[in-house]
Tab-separated table of C-alpha atoms in Angstrom:
chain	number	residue	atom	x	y	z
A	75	UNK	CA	0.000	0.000	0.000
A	76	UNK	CA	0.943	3.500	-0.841
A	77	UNK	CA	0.609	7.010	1.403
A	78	UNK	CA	1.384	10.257	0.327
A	79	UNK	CA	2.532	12.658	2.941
A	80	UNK	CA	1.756	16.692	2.331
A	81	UNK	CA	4.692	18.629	4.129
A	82	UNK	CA	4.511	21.316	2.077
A	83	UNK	CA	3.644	23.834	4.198
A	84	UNK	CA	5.074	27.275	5.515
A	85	UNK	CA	4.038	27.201	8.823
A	86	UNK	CA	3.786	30.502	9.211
A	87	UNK	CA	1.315	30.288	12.955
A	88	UNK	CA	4.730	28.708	13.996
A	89	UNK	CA	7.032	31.156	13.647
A	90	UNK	CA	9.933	31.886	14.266
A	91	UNK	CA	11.153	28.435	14.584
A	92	UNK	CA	9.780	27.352	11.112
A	93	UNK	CA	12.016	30.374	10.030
A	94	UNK	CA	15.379	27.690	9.966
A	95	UNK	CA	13.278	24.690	10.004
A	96	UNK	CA	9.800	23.766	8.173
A	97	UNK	CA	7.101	22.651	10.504
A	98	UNK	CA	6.963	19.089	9.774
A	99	UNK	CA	10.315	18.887	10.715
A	100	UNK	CA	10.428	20.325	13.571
A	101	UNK	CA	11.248	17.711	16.965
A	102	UNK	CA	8.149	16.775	18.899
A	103	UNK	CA	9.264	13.980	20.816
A	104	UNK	CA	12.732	14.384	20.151
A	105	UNK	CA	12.152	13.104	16.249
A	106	UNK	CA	10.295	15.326	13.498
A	107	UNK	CA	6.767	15.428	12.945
A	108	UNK	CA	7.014	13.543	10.033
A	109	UNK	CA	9.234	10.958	11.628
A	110	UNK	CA	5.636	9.524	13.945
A	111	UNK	CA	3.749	10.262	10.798
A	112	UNK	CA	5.711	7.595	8.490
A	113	UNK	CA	6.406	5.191	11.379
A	114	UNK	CA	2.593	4.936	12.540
A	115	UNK	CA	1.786	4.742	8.488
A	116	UNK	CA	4.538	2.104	8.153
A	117	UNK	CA	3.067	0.129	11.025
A	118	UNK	CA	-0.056	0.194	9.309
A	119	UNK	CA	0.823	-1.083	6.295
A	120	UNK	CA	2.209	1.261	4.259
A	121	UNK	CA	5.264	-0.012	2.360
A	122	UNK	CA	5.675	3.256	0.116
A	123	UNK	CA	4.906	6.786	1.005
A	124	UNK	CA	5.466	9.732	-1.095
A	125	UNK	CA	6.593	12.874	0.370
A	126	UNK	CA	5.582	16.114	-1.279
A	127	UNK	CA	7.361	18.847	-0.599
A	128	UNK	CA	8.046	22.729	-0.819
A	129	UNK	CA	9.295	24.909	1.619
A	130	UNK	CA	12.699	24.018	2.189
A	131	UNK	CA	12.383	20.624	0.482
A	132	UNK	CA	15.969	19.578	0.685
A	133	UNK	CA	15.646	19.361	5.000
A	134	UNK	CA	13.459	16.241	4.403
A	135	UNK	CA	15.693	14.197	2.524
A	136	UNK	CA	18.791	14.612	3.835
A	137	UNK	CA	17.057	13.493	7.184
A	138	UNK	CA	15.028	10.478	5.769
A	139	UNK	CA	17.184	9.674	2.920
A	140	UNK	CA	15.599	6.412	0.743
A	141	UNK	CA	13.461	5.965	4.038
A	142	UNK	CA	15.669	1.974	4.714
A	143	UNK	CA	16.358	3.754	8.557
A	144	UNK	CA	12.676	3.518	8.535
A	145	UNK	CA	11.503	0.354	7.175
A	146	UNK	CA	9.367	2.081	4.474
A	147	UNK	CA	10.549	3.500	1.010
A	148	UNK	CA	10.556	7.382	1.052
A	149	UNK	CA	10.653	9.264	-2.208
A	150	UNK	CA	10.346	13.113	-2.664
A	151	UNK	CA	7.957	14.652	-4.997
A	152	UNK	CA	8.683	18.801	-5.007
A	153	UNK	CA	5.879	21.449	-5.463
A	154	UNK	CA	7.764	24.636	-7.529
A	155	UNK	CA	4.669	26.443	-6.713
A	156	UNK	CA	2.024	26.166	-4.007
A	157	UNK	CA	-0.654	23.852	-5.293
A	158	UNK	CA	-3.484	23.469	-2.591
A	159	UNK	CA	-4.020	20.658	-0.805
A	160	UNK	CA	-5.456	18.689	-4.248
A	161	UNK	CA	-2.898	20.507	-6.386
A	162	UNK	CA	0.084	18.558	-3.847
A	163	UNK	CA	-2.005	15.701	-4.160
A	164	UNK	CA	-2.631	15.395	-8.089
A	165	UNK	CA	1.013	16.707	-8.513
A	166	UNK	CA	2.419	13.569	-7.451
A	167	UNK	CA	0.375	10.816	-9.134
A	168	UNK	CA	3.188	9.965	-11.404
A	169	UNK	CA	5.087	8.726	-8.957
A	170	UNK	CA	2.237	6.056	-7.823
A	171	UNK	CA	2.866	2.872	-8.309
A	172	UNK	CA	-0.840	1.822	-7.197
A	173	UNK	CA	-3.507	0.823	-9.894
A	174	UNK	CA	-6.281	2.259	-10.740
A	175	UNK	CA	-8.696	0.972	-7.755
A	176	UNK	CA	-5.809	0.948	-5.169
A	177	UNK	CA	-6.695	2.715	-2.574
A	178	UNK	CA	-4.054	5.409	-1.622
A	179	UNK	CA	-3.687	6.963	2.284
A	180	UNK	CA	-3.477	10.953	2.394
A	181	UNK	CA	-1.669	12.317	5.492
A	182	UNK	CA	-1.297	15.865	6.188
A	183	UNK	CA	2.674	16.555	7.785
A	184	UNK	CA	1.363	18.533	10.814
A	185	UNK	CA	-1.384	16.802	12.543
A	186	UNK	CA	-0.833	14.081	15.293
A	187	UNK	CA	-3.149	11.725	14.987
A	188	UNK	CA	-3.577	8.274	17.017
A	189	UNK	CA	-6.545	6.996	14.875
A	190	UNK	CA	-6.717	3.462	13.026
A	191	UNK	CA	-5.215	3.874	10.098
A	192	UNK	CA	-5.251	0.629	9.086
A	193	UNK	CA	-8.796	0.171	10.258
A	194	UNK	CA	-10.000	2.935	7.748
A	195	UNK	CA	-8.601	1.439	4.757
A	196	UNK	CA	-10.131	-1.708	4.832
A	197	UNK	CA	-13.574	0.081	5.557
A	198	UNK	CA	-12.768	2.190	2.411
A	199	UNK	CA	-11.953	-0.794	0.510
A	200	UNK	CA	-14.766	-2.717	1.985
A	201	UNK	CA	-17.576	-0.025	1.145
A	202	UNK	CA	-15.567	0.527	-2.748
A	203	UNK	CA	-15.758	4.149	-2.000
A	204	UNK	CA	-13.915	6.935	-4.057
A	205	UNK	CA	-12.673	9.136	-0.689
A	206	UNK	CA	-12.974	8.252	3.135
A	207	UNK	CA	-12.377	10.841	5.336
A	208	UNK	CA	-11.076	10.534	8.841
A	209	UNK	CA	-13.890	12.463	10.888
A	210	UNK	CA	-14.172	13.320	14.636
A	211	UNK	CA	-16.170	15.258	17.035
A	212	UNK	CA	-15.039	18.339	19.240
A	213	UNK	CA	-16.467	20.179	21.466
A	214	UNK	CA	-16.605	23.645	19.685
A	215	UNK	CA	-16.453	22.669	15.743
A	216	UNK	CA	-16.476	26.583	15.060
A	217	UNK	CA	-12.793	26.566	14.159
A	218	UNK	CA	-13.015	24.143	11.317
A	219	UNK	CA	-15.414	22.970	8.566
A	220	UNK	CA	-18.275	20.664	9.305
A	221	UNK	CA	-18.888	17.442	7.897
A	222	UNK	CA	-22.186	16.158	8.181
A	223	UNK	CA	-22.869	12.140	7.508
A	224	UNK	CA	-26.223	10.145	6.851
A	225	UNK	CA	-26.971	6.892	8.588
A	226	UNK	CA	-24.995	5.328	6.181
A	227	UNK	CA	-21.488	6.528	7.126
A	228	UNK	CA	-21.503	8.822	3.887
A	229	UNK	CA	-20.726	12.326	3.716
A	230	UNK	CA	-24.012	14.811	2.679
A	231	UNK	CA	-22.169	18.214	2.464
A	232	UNK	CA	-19.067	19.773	3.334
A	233	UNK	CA	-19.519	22.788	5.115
A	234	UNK	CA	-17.267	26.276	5.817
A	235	UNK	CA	-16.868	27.260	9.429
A	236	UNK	CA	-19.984	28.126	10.973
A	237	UNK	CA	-20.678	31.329	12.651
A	238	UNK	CA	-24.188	30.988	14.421
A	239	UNK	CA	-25.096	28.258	16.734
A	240	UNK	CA	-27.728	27.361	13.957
A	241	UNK	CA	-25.271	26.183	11.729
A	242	UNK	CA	-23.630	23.782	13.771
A	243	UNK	CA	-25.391	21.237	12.288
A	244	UNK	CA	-22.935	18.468	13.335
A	245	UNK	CA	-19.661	18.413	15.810
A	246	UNK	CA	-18.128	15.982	13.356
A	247	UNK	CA	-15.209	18.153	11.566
A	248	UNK	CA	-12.620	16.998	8.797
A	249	UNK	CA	-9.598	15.405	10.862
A	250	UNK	CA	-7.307	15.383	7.839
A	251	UNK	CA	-6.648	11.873	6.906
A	252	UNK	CA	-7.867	10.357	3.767
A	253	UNK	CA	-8.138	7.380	1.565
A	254	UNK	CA	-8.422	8.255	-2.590
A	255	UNK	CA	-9.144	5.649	-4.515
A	256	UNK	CA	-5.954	6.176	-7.198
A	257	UNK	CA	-8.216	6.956	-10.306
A	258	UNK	CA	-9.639	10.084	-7.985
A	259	UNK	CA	-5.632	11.329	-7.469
A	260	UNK	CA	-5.938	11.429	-11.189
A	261	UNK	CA	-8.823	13.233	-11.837
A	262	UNK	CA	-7.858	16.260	-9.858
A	263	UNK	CA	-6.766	18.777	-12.411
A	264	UNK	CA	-3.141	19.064	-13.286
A	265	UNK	CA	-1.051	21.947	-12.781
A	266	UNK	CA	-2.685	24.428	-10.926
A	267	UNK	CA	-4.169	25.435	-7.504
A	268	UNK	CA	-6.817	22.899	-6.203
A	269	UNK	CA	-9.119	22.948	-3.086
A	270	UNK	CA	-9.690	19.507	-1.891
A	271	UNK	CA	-12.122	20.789	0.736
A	272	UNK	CA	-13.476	23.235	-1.206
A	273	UNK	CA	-13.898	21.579	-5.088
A	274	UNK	CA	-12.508	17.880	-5.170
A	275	UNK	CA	-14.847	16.770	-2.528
A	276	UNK	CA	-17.733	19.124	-2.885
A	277	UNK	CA	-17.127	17.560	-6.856
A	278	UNK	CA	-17.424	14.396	-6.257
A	279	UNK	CA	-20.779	14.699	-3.872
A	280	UNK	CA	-22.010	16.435	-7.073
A	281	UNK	CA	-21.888	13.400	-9.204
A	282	UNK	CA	-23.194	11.423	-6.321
A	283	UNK	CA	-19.847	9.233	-6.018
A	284	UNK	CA	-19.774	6.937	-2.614
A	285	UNK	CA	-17.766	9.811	-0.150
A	286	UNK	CA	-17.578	8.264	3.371
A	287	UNK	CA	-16.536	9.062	7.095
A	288	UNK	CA	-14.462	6.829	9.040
A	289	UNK	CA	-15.434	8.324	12.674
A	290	UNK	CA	-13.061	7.320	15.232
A	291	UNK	CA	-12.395	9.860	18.319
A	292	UNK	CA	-9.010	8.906	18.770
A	293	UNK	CA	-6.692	11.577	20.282
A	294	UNK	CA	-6.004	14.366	17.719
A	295	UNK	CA	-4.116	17.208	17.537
A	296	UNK	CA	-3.179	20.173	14.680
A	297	UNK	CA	0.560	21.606	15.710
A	298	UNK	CA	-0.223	24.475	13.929
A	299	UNK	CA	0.667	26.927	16.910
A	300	UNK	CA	3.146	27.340	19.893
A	301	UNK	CA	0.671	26.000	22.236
A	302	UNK	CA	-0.497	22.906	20.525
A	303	UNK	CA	3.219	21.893	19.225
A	304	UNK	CA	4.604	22.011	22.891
A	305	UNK	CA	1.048	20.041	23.648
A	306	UNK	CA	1.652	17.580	20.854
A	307	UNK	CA	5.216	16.733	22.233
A	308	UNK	CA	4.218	16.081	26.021
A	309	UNK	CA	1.167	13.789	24.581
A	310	UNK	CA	3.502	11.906	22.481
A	311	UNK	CA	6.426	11.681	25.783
A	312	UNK	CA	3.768	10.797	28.260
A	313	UNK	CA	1.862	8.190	25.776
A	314	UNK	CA	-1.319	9.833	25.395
A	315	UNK	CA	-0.485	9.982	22.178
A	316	UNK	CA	1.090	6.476	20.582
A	317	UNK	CA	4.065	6.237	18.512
A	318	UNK	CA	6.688	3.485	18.166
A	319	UNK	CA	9.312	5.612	18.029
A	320	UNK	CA	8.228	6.414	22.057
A	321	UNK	CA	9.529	3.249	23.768
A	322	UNK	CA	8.520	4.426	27.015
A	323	UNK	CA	6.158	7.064	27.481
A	324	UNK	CA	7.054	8.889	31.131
A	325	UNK	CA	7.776	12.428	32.495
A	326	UNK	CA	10.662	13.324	30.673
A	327	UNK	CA	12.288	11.754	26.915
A	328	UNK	CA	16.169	12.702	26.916
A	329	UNK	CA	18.517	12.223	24.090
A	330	UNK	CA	21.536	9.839	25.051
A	331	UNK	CA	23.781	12.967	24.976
A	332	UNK	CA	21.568	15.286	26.949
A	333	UNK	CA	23.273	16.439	30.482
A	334	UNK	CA	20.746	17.194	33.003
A	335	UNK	CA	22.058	18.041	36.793
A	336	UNK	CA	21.068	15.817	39.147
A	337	UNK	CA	20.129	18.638	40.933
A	338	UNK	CA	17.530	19.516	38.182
A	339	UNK	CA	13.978	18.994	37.769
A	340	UNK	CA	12.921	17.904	34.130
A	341	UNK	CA	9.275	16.876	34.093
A	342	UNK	CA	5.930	17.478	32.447
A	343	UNK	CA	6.318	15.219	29.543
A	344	UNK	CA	9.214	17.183	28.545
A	345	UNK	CA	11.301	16.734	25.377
A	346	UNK	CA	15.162	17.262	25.911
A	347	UNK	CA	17.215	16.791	22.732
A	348	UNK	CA	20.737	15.969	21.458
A	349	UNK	CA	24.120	18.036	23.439
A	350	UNK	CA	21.558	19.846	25.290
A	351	UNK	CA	22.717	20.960	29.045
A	352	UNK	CA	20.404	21.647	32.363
A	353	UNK	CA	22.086	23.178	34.879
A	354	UNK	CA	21.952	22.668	38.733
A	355	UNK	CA	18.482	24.023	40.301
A	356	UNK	CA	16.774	24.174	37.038
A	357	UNK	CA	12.968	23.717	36.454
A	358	UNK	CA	12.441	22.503	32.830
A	359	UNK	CA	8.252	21.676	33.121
A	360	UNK	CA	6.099	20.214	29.477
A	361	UNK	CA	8.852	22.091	27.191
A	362	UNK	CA	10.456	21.037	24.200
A	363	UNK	CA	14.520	21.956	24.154
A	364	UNK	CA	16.005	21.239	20.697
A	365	UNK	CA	19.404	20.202	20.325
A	366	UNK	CA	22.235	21.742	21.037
A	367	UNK	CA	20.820	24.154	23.760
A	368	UNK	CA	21.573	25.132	26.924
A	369	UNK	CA	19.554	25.923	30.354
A	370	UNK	CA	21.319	28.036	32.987
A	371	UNK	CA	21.106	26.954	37.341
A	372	UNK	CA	18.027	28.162	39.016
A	373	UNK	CA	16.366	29.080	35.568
A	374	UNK	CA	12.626	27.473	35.012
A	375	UNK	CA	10.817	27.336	32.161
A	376	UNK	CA	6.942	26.309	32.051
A	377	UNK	CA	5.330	24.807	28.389
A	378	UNK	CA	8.750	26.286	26.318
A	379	UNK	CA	9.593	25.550	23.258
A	380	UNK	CA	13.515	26.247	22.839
A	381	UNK	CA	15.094	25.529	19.065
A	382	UNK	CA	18.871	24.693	18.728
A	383	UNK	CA	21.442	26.267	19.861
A	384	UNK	CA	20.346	28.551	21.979
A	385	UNK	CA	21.623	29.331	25.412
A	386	UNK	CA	19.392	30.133	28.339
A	387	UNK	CA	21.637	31.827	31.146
A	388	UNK	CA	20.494	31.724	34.939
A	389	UNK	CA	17.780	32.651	36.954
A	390	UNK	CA	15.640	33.136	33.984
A	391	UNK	CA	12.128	32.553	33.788
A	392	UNK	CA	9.745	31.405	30.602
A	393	UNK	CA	6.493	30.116	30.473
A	394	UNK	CA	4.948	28.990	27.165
A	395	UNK	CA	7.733	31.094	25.266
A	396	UNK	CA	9.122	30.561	21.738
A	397	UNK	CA	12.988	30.721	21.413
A	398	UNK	CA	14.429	30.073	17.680
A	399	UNK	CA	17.546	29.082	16.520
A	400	UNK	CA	20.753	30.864	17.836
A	401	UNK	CA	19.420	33.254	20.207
A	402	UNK	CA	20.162	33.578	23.773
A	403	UNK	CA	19.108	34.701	26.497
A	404	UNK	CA	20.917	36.174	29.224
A	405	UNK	CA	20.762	36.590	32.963
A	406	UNK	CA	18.095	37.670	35.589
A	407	UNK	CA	15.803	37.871	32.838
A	408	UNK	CA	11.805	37.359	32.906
A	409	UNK	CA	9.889	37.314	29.522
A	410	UNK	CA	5.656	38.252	29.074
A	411	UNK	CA	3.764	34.434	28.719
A	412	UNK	CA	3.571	34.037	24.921
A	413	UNK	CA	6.519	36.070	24.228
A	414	UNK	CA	8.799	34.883	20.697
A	415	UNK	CA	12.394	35.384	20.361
A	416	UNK	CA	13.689	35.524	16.653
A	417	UNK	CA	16.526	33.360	15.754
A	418	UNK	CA	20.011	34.991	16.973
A	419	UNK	CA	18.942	37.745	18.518
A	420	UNK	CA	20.185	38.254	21.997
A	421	UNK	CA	18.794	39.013	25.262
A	422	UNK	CA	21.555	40.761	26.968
A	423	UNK	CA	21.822	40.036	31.028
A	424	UNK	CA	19.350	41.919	33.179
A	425	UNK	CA	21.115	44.612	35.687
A	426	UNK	CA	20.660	43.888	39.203
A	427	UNK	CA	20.724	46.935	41.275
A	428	UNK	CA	20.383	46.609	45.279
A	429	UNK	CA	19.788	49.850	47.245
A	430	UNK	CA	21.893	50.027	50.668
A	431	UNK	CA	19.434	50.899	53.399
């Protein structure tokens, strides 16, 4: 079975960390995105994926090479202009191997997902349908698109964010996650910019073609902000979230070269990556530090997310702060909750004046 993988993306509600890094690449659980993505795909069956890329398209495979690290064959398909999400789609069919009626798994690069994968193929394959669509309920669907179903498990009508309490119709919204039948990949038009929320599917519902749900409300999660990518992490650490590459889910996940004092606290579901350094008295709690970085005595930091190489002096407090690339941080220094630090820019060591009485 084949996947194709859309990492395409800018991430631009992650910045400044997807400034040096695009967003499916970026560590949640000490491995990229991505990295989960293919392994839970793999371990569903998938033998081939397909990764289509754009924004910095060389990062992905100089990390996942032919994909044999993996157990899975990786190849790169490259977007030179932004498609859509059917545009990425259709823009790789050549590089299917699948036949006509195969049915093909769509995964979008930056949603965490611990649905059955596996489980939603065969009910595509057993119901013949064109497109399945992974579908869940939430709580407040006013953020996303609606995607009402009949009794039958198929889709009626795919609807834009609603903005009155009369047109929640249904809490079931589009969880990102699909199964094409391969003759649908190649009836998306070629070459330019195409909806699949917003024309493919609405399309197909036209010509009455069998467009199902496969509703399963496993944990799911869109990193597309600070918040949720620091939230993605500790759900993958602490095993609310399952991957294979998390061997055992706990309070903390440290890289084999990661120094933390014994005098430290790491906890929180907290992600500590490769050469990265916490110093005596420190209070690392749910944060992500990438590798390479470095986290000063007596300094605490509260739902972080830290990129590489970037040095955190002592007694300095953070809580859900974005640090990118290169920059540091020095001192006696406090930052506002939700504050972002662009990469390489420096924080220079906070003054401490005492008054003699």
């Amino acid at each position: 079975m084949e996947a194709v993988m859309l990492v395409g993306g800018q991430g631009t509600r992650l910045r400044p960390l997807t400034l040096t890094t695009p967003k499916p690449m970026l560590p949640v659980a000490n491995y990229p995105c991505t990295a989960h993505q293919i392994v839970r795909a793999r371990d569903a069956g998938v033998t081939r994926i397909i990764l289509s890329t754009s924004y910095k398209a060389e990062v992905f495979e100089a990390y996942f090479g032919n994909g044999q690290d993996f157990g899975i064959e990786i190849v790169y398909v490259t977007e030179d202009s932004p498609l859509g999400t059917g545009g990425a789609i259709r823009n790789v069919a050549d590089a299917l191997h699948s036949a006509p009626n195969d049915p093909v798994l769509i995964l979008n690069g930056d949603i965490l997902s611990g649905h059955n994968m596996k489980q939603q193929v065969q009910q595509h394959v057993q119901r013949d349908a064109d497109v399945s669509l992974h579908l869940i309920n939430v709580d407040d669907p006013r953020p996303f698109g609606l995607v009402p179903t009949d009794a039958d498990g198929r889709v009626i009508q795919f609807l834009e964010k609603p903005q009155t309490p009369e047109e929640i119709v249904t809490h079931q919204i589009n969880a990102g996650c699909y199964v094409f039948k391969r003759s649908v990949i190649d009836s998306i038009p070629n070459g330019r910019v195409v909806s699949v929320e917003r024309e493919t599917f609405p399309g197909l519902l036209d010509t009455k073609a069998p467009v199902i749900g496969y509703i399963e409300d496993a944990y799911w999660l869109d990193l597309g902000n600070p918040l949720a990518f620091a939230q993605g992490s500790r759900d993958l650490v602490e095993g609310r979230c399952p991957s294979s590459l998390v061997e055992k889910p706990g309070e903390v996940m440290a890289a084999p070269t990661a120094k933390i004092s014994a005098t430290a606290k790491v906890f929180g579901g907290s992600a500590i990556g490769e050469q990265v350094s916490v110093g005596e008295s420190a209070k690392v709690e749910g944060s992500v530090l990438m590798a390479g970085s470095h986290v000063g005595a007596n300094s605490t930091l509260i739902d972080c997310v830290i990129g590489e190489n970037v040095s955190i002096g002592e007694h300095v407090t953070l809580t859900s702060v974005v640090v990118a690339d290169g920059a540091s941080i020095g001192d006696h220094n406090e930052l506002i909750a939700g504050a972002r630090v662009w990469p390489n820019t420096e924080i220079e060591t906070r003054s401490l004046r005492f008054s003699a009485e």
